[in-house]
Amino acid sequence: MDTQSVKQYYRKHQQAIIVAVSGLLYAAGWTLGYVSAFDTASASILILAAIVGGYDIAKTAYHEVTSRTLGIKTLVTLAAVGAIVIGSYWEAAAVVFLFALGSYLEGRTMRKTRNALEELLEMTPDTATVRRDGKQKEVSAREVEEGEIVIVKPGENIPVDGDVVEGESAVNQAPVTGESAPVHKADGDEVYAGTINQEGSLEVRTTGSGTDTTLQRIIQRVEEAQEAQSPTESLIDRFAKYYTPSVIALSIGAYVVTQNAILSLTLLVIGCPGALVIGPPVSIVSAIGNAARSGVLMKGGEHLERAGKIDLVAFDKTGTLTKGETAVADVTGFDAKAGDVLELAAIAEKKSEHHLGDAILEAAQDRPAAVTDGGAATGQADTNPALTEARSVPNPDDFDVVAGKGVIAHHDGREIVVGNRKLLDEREIKIPEEVGDYVREREERGETVVHIVRDGVVIGAIAMRDELREVAPGVVQELQDAGIETVMLTGDNERVAAAVAEEVGIDDYRAELLPEDKQTVIEEYRKDGHVVAMVGDGINDAPSLATADVGIAMGAAGTDTAIETADMALMADDLERIPYAVTLSKATRWNIYENVGLAVLTVSLLLAGVLTSYVTLALGMLVHEASVLAVILNGMRLLRY
């Protein structure tokens, strides 16, 4: 092994080598003094052990003193130097070695905790097979350019973010979204770097590579979250700033009163707030790492701690409790053909970006079988030109959106209104009794109904249904079992909201809400003393997500905005992650309390032991380091939550 290799090895394992050498010298010096009369040699070896193990500690202590921020290493250095001055060489070596060993084990454990996402980094391959100039070529994954076609064979990890352009396969997305079951991918579907192609071959058009991938953004956000201090950590840091000088003052005072140097030095050692300082961070880091591997991205310790106090979860309905895949369930004409009703509605909604408008347009273009008349198939699907499959829907002459109510458009000299009862009432449009009966019957099924008005006359209605997620009732029940209230916030009317709330089993609901109304409701719950989590899609529900104590965005994979802005982001549209995230937050909060309690109890018992002469200098340091390791191991339990 050459000199350069030795230097690299030493730099990599410096702390472990120092601890090992210090420990060997300590053991040799103690043994020599115990079995022989070589007191001078024993003392020299023990002092050398203290110097080897304490050099880096003393350097840090010097910087602490010069920057007027006295810390744990200052206390240890003072204790070791003081022990050497009074001739207690064994105690000096013991204190330094035990502190160095504890710091090494603490560092290893914390690195293991902070590197909980390292396995995700390993999931992204270093190379990618791209098609360039008609040939397949292997290049670095970081060199793949946007728009290039990447070929992913069965069993390979996907190296880039992109859209499937050819082939179909089952893809394991667990590293990014936490989903346990593989997801079927075909033409047009999005895939993420770090996920695993399990079956067929895929060709993927690149949308992001290198550091510009969903997985890399997740890892970056998690690292930032782990570094950000929680309120408890900030409080303890402020406490330690005044606590350490107080311990030094107490030690000096004890020496002045008792003239017992060993007692004074022991107070310095047992006064180290190591377990108190390290306890909360290891809990926070473990929880954030665990959550990320399970497809839940937490923005930081502050939000994690706050989430531990949640007692009410508010759900958006569309796309959250439901699948967000609204489809036309029924088209009924009143004094008009169903085909004409659907055609007019599609024209009016063509430029709309609302999910209901998309469903109407899709039904008009591609789903003629959805058209009915009074709930029965019309049999006109093959003859009515309005229903020709994939036909082009004309553009409206003009178009206006009435937020939360519907749209108003003109086409071929006629006014078309598509909207709810509020919009019709606002425009003083009379709703015939038979239309009202139809709407009530459909809404009691949990469907959303819009009226179609031509030149001021209601000519039909379209009923649309967004299927509930199968897991929604179980998720709501799980939250309720944990003592958390649930509420649904929706823009749908009272009958639809009541039907959905009953089917899901939710505690309460608020209907006919505009986005700003949802925000007001959240504010009301907070004023009533609730700690509120709002679950939505991260974009449409932005005001209420921002107003809630904890905003939880669903389906954030690939959406950088949601990852940036949400307090918590569920990488997949997986409602079952919500009880997990909330209960993990509560478990983390209690874990922090346990660690703080253990630290305070240890210091209190050691202090009592010192004052009653039951605790020696070395024993005090041993128990202190044991308490540090105990809080670390307790915090690490959250990695397996």
XYZ file of C-alpha atoms in Angstrom:
641
model
C 0.000 0.000 0.000
C 1.533 3.357 -1.034
C 1.713 6.511 1.089
C -1.210 8.155 -0.712
C -3.458 5.156 -0.044
C -2.484 5.194 3.625
C -3.366 8.879 3.891
C -6.728 8.311 2.197
C -7.491 5.387 4.494
C -6.581 7.456 7.560
C -8.755 10.388 6.487
C -11.681 8.061 5.870
C -11.349 6.232 9.179
C -9.688 8.941 11.286
C -12.206 8.977 14.121
C -12.258 5.191 14.459
C -8.438 5.037 14.486
C -8.182 7.749 17.148
C -10.721 5.987 19.364
C -8.945 2.641 18.932
C -5.464 4.037 19.717
C -6.778 6.006 22.689
C -8.532 2.903 23.980
C -5.445 0.707 23.602
C -3.248 3.271 25.364
C -5.823 3.650 28.115
C -5.992 -0.109 28.620
C -2.175 -0.434 28.577
C -1.638 2.394 31.053
C -4.291 1.133 33.441
C -2.978 -2.462 33.244
C 0.615 -1.361 33.773
C -0.318 0.641 36.844
C -2.473 -2.160 38.248
C -0.037 -5.106 37.892
C 3.307 -3.370 38.435
C 4.998 -0.583 40.266
C 5.791 1.421 37.112
C 3.669 4.391 38.191
C 5.558 6.931 36.077
C 5.295 4.827 32.926
C 1.626 4.156 33.625
C 0.932 7.860 34.145
C 2.776 8.765 30.947
C 0.784 6.273 28.885
C -2.522 7.433 30.405
C -1.658 11.085 29.673
C -0.767 10.075 26.098
C -4.118 8.290 25.837
C -5.871 11.476 26.962
C -3.903 13.585 24.470
C -4.542 11.235 21.517
C -8.252 10.919 22.263
C -8.728 14.527 23.353
C -6.732 16.527 20.784
C -9.639 17.074 18.371
C -11.996 17.563 21.310
C -9.704 20.261 22.750
C -9.434 21.998 19.343
C -13.208 22.218 19.128
C -13.369 23.421 22.739
C -10.868 26.181 21.914
C -13.058 27.379 19.044
C -16.115 27.207 21.319
C -14.410 29.383 23.921
C -13.073 31.913 21.401
C -16.510 32.197 19.794
C -18.166 32.472 23.210
C -20.384 29.441 22.632
C -19.449 27.002 25.374
C -20.477 23.445 24.540
C -20.123 19.844 25.635
C -16.537 19.527 24.413
C -15.504 22.496 26.536
C -16.779 20.697 29.633
C -14.980 17.458 28.719
C -11.720 19.291 28.008
C -11.869 21.151 31.318
C -12.600 17.894 33.154
C -9.690 16.057 31.484
C -7.167 18.883 31.985
C -8.279 19.302 35.579
C -7.908 15.574 36.266
C -4.349 15.595 34.870
C -3.447 18.672 36.937
C -4.508 16.987 40.185
C -2.827 13.711 39.224
C -5.972 11.694 38.424
C -4.518 10.338 35.175
C -6.744 7.291 35.038
C -9.859 9.456 35.282
C -8.564 11.863 32.619
C -7.898 9.052 30.134
C -11.212 7.383 30.962
C -13.246 10.570 30.439
C -11.607 11.337 27.102
C -11.783 7.758 25.786
C -15.431 7.274 26.788
C -16.427 10.612 25.256
C -14.514 9.874 22.032
C -16.040 6.387 21.831
C -19.525 7.766 22.451
C -19.032 10.471 19.807
C -17.824 7.889 17.292
C -20.774 5.578 17.896
C -23.124 8.551 17.853
C -21.698 9.721 14.544
C -21.969 6.261 12.978
C -25.557 5.943 14.129
C -26.543 9.398 12.927
C -24.920 8.766 9.543
C -26.881 5.570 9.260
C -30.038 7.482 10.113
C -29.327 10.360 7.738
C -28.395 7.937 4.963
C -31.755 6.200 5.112
C -32.256 7.397 1.519
C -28.895 6.135 0.289
C -30.558 3.036 -1.104
C -32.705 5.311 -3.263
C -29.615 6.896 -4.772
C -28.331 3.428 -5.571
C -31.559 2.685 -7.450
C -30.663 5.164 -10.208
C -28.349 3.555 -12.788
C -25.196 5.372 -13.862
C -25.753 4.657 -17.559
C -28.650 4.780 -19.998
C -29.235 3.236 -23.402
C -30.349 5.965 -25.823
C -31.240 5.963 -29.499
C -28.986 8.354 -31.401
C -28.667 8.517 -35.184
C -30.790 5.413 -35.475
C -28.466 3.375 -33.253
C -28.564 2.323 -29.627
C -25.766 3.852 -27.578
C -24.861 3.551 -23.898
C -24.116 6.905 -22.250
C -23.934 8.363 -18.759
C -27.435 8.846 -17.337
C -26.516 12.452 -16.534
C -25.719 13.143 -20.189
C -29.154 12.163 -21.503
C -30.778 15.235 -23.004
C -34.426 16.240 -22.771
C -36.440 14.700 -25.598
C -34.053 11.806 -26.207
C -35.449 8.271 -26.383
C -34.173 5.939 -23.660
C -34.610 2.175 -24.039
C -35.306 0.275 -20.805
C -35.213 -3.506 -20.909
C -37.106 -5.838 -18.506
C -35.466 -5.953 -15.066
C -33.567 -2.686 -15.541
C -33.856 0.439 -13.429
C -35.245 3.425 -15.291
C -32.445 6.054 -15.526
C -34.504 9.179 -16.334
C -37.872 10.836 -15.826
C -39.975 10.652 -18.961
C -43.070 9.557 -20.851
C -43.546 6.111 -22.375
C -43.717 6.326 -26.169
C -43.628 2.621 -26.982
C -44.150 -0.649 -25.108
C -45.946 -1.534 -21.908
C -44.829 -3.012 -18.632
C -45.369 -3.193 -14.878
C -43.103 -0.723 -13.073
C -42.150 -0.875 -9.407
C -42.456 2.758 -8.267
C -41.816 2.104 -4.565
C -38.542 4.101 -4.444
C -40.385 7.274 -5.509
C -44.032 6.883 -4.500
C -43.909 4.185 -1.826
C -46.507 2.111 -3.689
C -46.175 -1.555 -2.818
C -47.788 -2.924 -5.995
C -46.264 -2.454 -9.473
C -48.051 0.081 -11.702
C -48.963 -0.714 -15.312
C -47.330 1.684 -17.769
C -48.165 2.127 -21.434
C -48.011 4.766 -24.177
C -48.306 8.273 -22.693
C -47.762 7.266 -19.051
C -45.131 9.000 -16.933
C -42.212 7.090 -15.403
C -39.577 8.176 -12.900
C -35.833 7.683 -12.537
C -34.982 5.062 -9.923
C -38.072 2.931 -10.530
C -37.790 -0.639 -11.801
C -39.100 -1.931 -15.114
C -40.265 -5.440 -14.302
C -41.733 -6.977 -17.438
C -41.806 -5.599 -20.988
C -39.369 -3.370 -22.826
C -40.106 0.376 -22.720
C -39.065 3.322 -24.825
C -39.150 6.532 -22.816
C -38.934 10.129 -24.055
C -36.800 11.970 -21.490
C -38.255 14.896 -19.553
C -35.610 15.017 -16.810
C -32.198 13.491 -16.172
C -29.270 13.782 -13.769
C -30.167 16.104 -10.905
C -33.383 17.185 -12.652
C -35.431 14.111 -11.744
C -38.231 13.542 -9.273
C -36.070 11.195 -7.188
C -33.222 13.713 -6.956
C -35.656 16.456 -5.948
C -37.077 14.191 -3.251
C -33.619 13.423 -1.876
C -32.688 17.124 -1.920
C -35.868 18.117 -0.071
C -35.391 15.350 2.497
C -31.809 16.411 3.166
C -32.962 20.001 3.619
C -35.787 18.842 5.900
C -33.394 16.804 8.035
C -31.126 19.823 8.477
C -33.947 22.216 9.384
C -34.469 22.575 13.126
C -37.745 21.729 14.798
C -39.169 23.987 17.549
C -37.987 21.537 20.226
C -34.452 21.487 18.799
C -34.337 25.293 18.697
C -35.578 25.484 22.286
C -32.946 23.020 23.500
C -30.179 24.855 21.630
C -31.183 28.102 23.334
C -31.307 26.273 26.673
C -27.845 24.726 26.141
C -26.401 28.151 25.380
C -27.063 29.184 28.993
C -26.906 25.728 30.571
C -23.224 24.990 29.827
C -21.859 28.175 31.495
C -24.129 27.404 34.448
C -22.562 23.944 34.810
C -19.078 25.501 34.792
C -20.156 28.020 37.414
C -21.663 25.205 39.516
C -18.421 23.238 39.296
C -16.336 26.210 40.383
C -18.760 26.923 43.203
C -18.595 23.307 44.377
C -14.793 23.467 44.490
C -14.831 26.736 46.429
C -17.188 25.254 49.021
C -15.797 21.696 49.309
C -12.180 22.042 48.063
C -12.868 18.671 46.378
C -11.410 18.813 42.861
C -12.723 15.367 41.879
C -16.256 16.392 42.862
C -15.924 19.566 40.820
C -14.618 17.706 37.766
C -17.327 15.066 38.064
C -19.975 17.795 38.026
C -18.457 19.042 34.766
C -18.733 15.585 33.236
C -22.234 14.642 34.330
C -23.467 18.125 33.459
C -22.846 17.553 29.742
C -26.274 17.903 28.018
C -25.308 15.390 25.302
C -28.410 13.192 25.388
C -30.639 16.259 25.654
C -29.077 17.863 22.570
C -28.886 14.745 20.388
C -32.293 13.220 21.280
C -34.729 15.389 19.260
C -32.627 15.545 16.054
C -32.239 11.778 15.785
C -36.010 11.328 16.203
C -36.745 13.929 13.528
C -34.159 12.589 11.074
C -35.319 8.985 11.511
C -38.968 9.880 10.960
C -38.288 12.006 7.868
C -36.122 9.272 6.335
C -38.714 6.579 7.037
C -41.512 8.712 5.603
C -39.567 9.433 2.409
C -38.966 5.735 1.786
C -42.702 5.195 2.209
C -43.669 7.837 -0.333
C -44.375 10.681 2.106
C -42.235 13.802 1.785
C -42.112 15.966 4.933
C -40.810 19.499 4.616
C -39.051 19.628 7.984
C -39.085 19.019 11.713
C -41.331 22.005 12.374
C -44.125 20.557 10.242
C -43.487 17.055 11.554
C -43.892 18.185 15.153
C -46.995 20.188 14.295
C -48.486 17.204 12.503
C -48.098 15.261 15.738
C -50.799 17.505 17.239
C -53.375 17.074 14.438
C -56.889 16.397 15.745
C -58.890 17.145 12.580
C -58.267 16.154 8.960
C -60.165 17.995 6.212
C -60.438 16.262 2.826
C -61.119 17.794 -0.528
C -63.593 15.534 -2.353
C -62.707 15.474 -6.031
C -59.430 13.709 -6.709
C -58.861 13.043 -3.027
C -61.697 10.958 -1.646
C -62.674 10.211 -5.248
C -60.444 8.994 -8.076
C -60.623 12.298 -9.922
C -61.755 10.471 -13.067
C -65.131 12.110 -13.652
C -67.214 10.473 -16.367
C -70.661 11.150 -17.802
C -73.153 8.750 -16.218
C -76.315 9.960 -17.946
C -77.529 12.556 -20.453
C -81.215 13.410 -20.478
C -83.022 15.743 -22.843
C -86.210 17.653 -21.977
C -88.026 18.651 -25.164
C -84.688 18.037 -26.920
C -82.686 15.085 -28.118
C -79.986 13.812 -25.763
C -77.466 14.060 -28.584
C -78.237 17.752 -29.089
C -77.924 18.350 -25.324
C -74.495 16.715 -25.209
C -73.325 18.539 -28.352
C -74.277 21.970 -26.997
C -72.685 21.221 -23.633
C -69.465 20.079 -25.332
C -69.294 23.249 -27.450
C -69.725 25.439 -24.364
C -67.154 23.474 -22.352
C -64.570 23.036 -25.113
C -62.287 25.766 -23.803
C -62.969 25.019 -20.151
C -60.199 23.562 -17.983
C -62.602 22.195 -15.368
C -62.714 18.425 -14.842
C -66.492 18.364 -15.448
C -65.994 20.102 -18.781
C -63.328 17.552 -19.729
C -65.744 14.712 -18.957
C -68.485 16.245 -21.126
C -66.102 16.841 -24.022
C -64.747 13.292 -23.812
C -68.265 11.845 -23.803
C -69.206 13.891 -26.863
C -66.103 12.850 -28.797
C -65.450 9.269 -27.788
C -68.260 7.803 -25.723
C -71.564 7.830 -27.608
C -72.842 4.952 -25.468
C -73.009 7.356 -22.518
C -75.806 9.313 -24.185
C -79.274 8.455 -22.905
C -82.693 9.990 -22.844
C -84.385 9.919 -19.487
C -81.913 7.283 -18.292
C -82.549 4.885 -21.193
C -80.347 4.342 -24.232
C -81.554 6.448 -27.146
C -80.391 4.143 -29.914
C -79.276 7.238 -31.822
C -75.575 6.746 -31.368
C -74.960 5.527 -34.901
C -77.078 8.088 -36.746
C -76.750 11.377 -34.909
C -73.749 13.282 -36.306
C -73.224 14.801 -32.859
C -72.250 11.347 -31.633
C -69.831 10.281 -34.334
C -66.825 8.794 -32.565
C -63.806 11.074 -32.283
C -65.590 13.783 -34.242
C -64.424 17.381 -33.910
C -66.463 19.585 -31.564
C -66.914 23.164 -32.886
C -65.409 26.055 -30.971
C -67.758 28.489 -29.210
C -67.899 32.031 -30.599
C -67.185 33.337 -27.121
C -66.752 31.777 -23.710
C -66.937 32.929 -20.092
C -66.362 31.033 -16.840
C -68.446 31.782 -13.756
C -66.250 30.440 -10.954
C -67.857 27.631 -8.995
C -71.065 27.822 -11.030
C -70.528 26.992 -14.692
C -69.845 28.475 -18.129
C -71.669 30.780 -20.554
C -70.926 30.579 -24.271
C -72.377 31.599 -27.640
C -72.394 29.561 -30.815
C -74.165 30.025 -34.122
C -76.156 32.947 -32.722
C -77.464 31.060 -29.668
C -76.576 31.421 -25.998
C -75.550 28.235 -24.173
C -75.400 28.053 -20.384
C -73.960 24.974 -18.668
C -74.011 25.144 -14.903
C -75.521 24.438 -11.516
C -78.669 25.807 -9.952
C -76.823 28.809 -8.524
C -75.927 29.996 -12.005
C -79.479 29.496 -13.273
C -80.971 31.339 -10.299
C -78.497 34.152 -10.823
C -79.638 34.491 -14.427
C -83.333 34.070 -13.445
C -83.736 30.931 -15.549
C -86.751 28.868 -14.538
C -86.117 25.171 -13.825
C -89.072 22.935 -14.814
C -90.380 20.554 -12.161
C -89.426 17.435 -14.117
C -85.843 18.731 -14.402
C -85.739 19.400 -10.664
C -86.996 15.869 -9.926
C -84.354 14.364 -12.217
C -81.564 16.412 -10.627
C -82.615 15.451 -7.082
C -82.784 11.760 -7.941
C -79.312 11.809 -9.495
C -77.734 13.850 -6.714
C -79.056 11.446 -4.098
C -76.908 8.817 -5.831
C -73.861 10.998 -5.234
C -73.682 12.238 -8.842
C -73.045 15.821 -9.921
C -75.596 17.267 -12.339
C -75.278 20.279 -14.630
C -78.158 21.955 -16.457
C -77.948 22.694 -20.176
C -79.736 25.918 -21.154
C -80.330 27.149 -24.727
C -81.513 30.721 -25.154
C -82.837 30.869 -21.603
C -84.673 27.517 -21.669
C -83.506 24.364 -19.863
C -83.313 21.655 -22.529
C -81.462 18.927 -20.658
C -79.208 17.792 -17.851
C -76.000 15.780 -17.670
C -75.219 13.600 -14.640
C -71.569 12.865 -13.899
C -69.991 10.522 -11.420
C -66.513 10.376 -9.928
C -65.984 6.967 -8.358
C -64.893 6.883 -4.741
C -61.508 5.420 -3.955
C -62.046 1.941 -2.580
C -59.774 2.643 0.386
C -61.492 5.917 1.392
C -63.904 4.461 3.998
C -61.092 2.452 5.623
C -58.786 5.474 5.760
C -61.470 7.618 7.376
C -62.217 4.867 9.894
C -58.518 4.498 10.727
C -58.228 8.219 11.448
C -61.359 8.147 13.572
C -60.006 5.173 15.524
C -56.931 7.295 16.266
C -59.191 9.965 17.782
C -59.004 12.336 14.818
C -62.096 14.073 13.468
C -62.727 14.049 9.713
C -64.515 16.546 7.491
C -65.103 16.793 3.738
C -64.981 20.117 1.905
C -66.553 20.215 -1.549
C -67.981 22.538 -4.141
C -70.820 20.082 -4.798
C -74.302 20.794 -3.508
C -75.791 19.553 -0.256
C -77.374 16.359 -1.610
C -74.237 15.149 -3.398
C -72.046 16.000 -0.402
C -74.404 14.198 1.995
C -74.467 11.077 -0.186
C -70.675 10.916 -0.475
C -70.116 11.690 3.217
C -72.489 8.895 4.207
C -70.810 6.422 1.865
C -67.338 7.275 3.165
C -68.400 7.468 6.818
C -66.951 10.921 7.349
C -67.837 12.886 10.511
C -68.942 16.131 8.887
C -69.044 17.890 5.523
C -69.330 21.378 4.103
C -70.958 21.744 0.674
C -71.162 24.349 -2.106
C -67.767 25.835 -1.267
C -65.616 27.948 -3.556
C -61.825 27.718 -3.019
C -61.880 30.833 -0.839
C -64.786 29.361 1.148
C -62.703 26.273 1.944
C -60.011 28.572 3.266
C -62.558 30.307 5.505
C -63.789 26.958 6.855
C -60.218 25.931 7.720
C -59.741 29.232 9.553
C -62.951 28.619 11.525
C -61.797 25.179 12.631
C -58.466 26.618 13.760
C -60.202 29.371 15.709
C -62.197 26.664 17.463
C -58.918 25.246 18.770
C -58.381 22.430 16.276
C -55.000 21.559 14.796
C -56.066 21.033 11.190
C -54.547 19.055 8.330
C -55.936 19.770 4.855
C -55.621 17.072 2.185
C -55.876 18.196 -1.445
C -54.128 18.070 -4.805
C -51.636 20.808 -4.022
C -52.792 23.183 -6.784
C -56.575 23.742 -6.825
C -56.718 23.700 -3.036
C -53.664 25.927 -2.533
C -55.420 28.566 -0.328
C -56.813 26.008 2.134
C -53.594 23.953 2.092
C -51.637 27.088 3.008
C -54.123 28.091 5.720
C -54.198 24.696 7.454
C -51.706 23.907 10.199
C -50.423 21.113 7.966
C -51.081 21.024 4.222
C -50.915 17.545 2.663
C -50.659 17.409 -1.139
C -51.557 14.171 -2.916
C -49.978 12.798 -6.066
C -46.921 15.062 -5.917
C -44.576 12.744 -7.852
C -43.217 14.681 -10.784
C -44.847 17.908 -9.573
C -42.046 20.134 -8.334
C -44.488 22.833 -7.202
C -46.248 20.456 -4.802
C -42.917 19.168 -3.478
C -41.794 22.760 -2.874
C -44.935 24.142 -1.263
C -46.605 21.341 0.700
C -45.855 20.755 4.387
C -46.288 17.084 3.504
C -46.531 15.575 0.029
C -47.842 12.106 -0.794
C -45.840 11.092 -3.830
C -48.659 8.829 -5.055
C -52.444 9.212 -4.953
C -52.497 6.810 -2.017
C -54.950 7.802 0.695
C -53.645 5.045 2.957
C -50.441 7.038 3.433
C -52.395 9.720 5.338
C -53.080 7.725 8.547
C -49.484 6.494 8.355
C -48.122 10.057 8.059
C -50.306 11.386 10.875
C -49.607 8.512 13.275
C -45.870 8.618 12.443
C -45.889 12.319 13.343
C -47.609 11.586 16.638
C -45.163 8.748 17.358
C -42.259 11.112 16.592
C -43.607 13.721 18.960
C -43.822 11.168 21.778
C -40.396 9.805 20.887
C -38.937 13.298 21.315
C -40.629 13.604 24.710
C -39.186 10.217 25.719
C -35.682 11.251 24.716
C -35.870 14.581 26.507
C -37.326 12.871 29.584
C -34.581 10.224 29.601
C -31.884 12.885 29.267
C -33.246 15.001 32.109
C -33.751 11.943 34.329
C -30.183 10.738 33.708
C -28.630 14.090 34.592
C -30.813 14.358 37.696
C -29.841 10.880 38.940
C -26.162 11.473 38.200
C -26.251 14.783 40.038
C -27.823 13.097 43.047
C -25.193 10.345 42.820
C -22.316 12.837 42.743
C -23.623 14.781 45.724
C -23.984 11.535 47.709
C -20.548 10.251 46.541
C -21.988 7.225 44.711
C -20.914 8.413 41.236
C -17.246 8.705 40.276
C -15.780 10.714 37.398
C -15.375 7.719 35.062
C -18.725 6.195 36.041
C -20.426 9.527 35.413
C -18.968 9.710 31.911
C -19.894 6.062 31.234
C -23.511 6.616 32.256
C -23.612 9.880 30.314
C -22.435 8.197 27.098
C -24.830 5.319 27.703
C -27.707 7.795 27.905
C -26.603 9.353 24.592
C -26.628 5.953 22.876
C -29.967 5.130 24.509
C -31.719 8.185 23.055
C -30.144 7.510 19.644
C -31.385 3.919 19.615
C -34.804 5.067 20.811
C -34.996 7.611 17.996
C -33.908 5.018 15.461
C -36.979 2.944 16.273
C -38.840 5.380 14.026
C -36.904 4.039 11.030
C -38.930 0.833 11.393
C -42.283 2.465 12.229
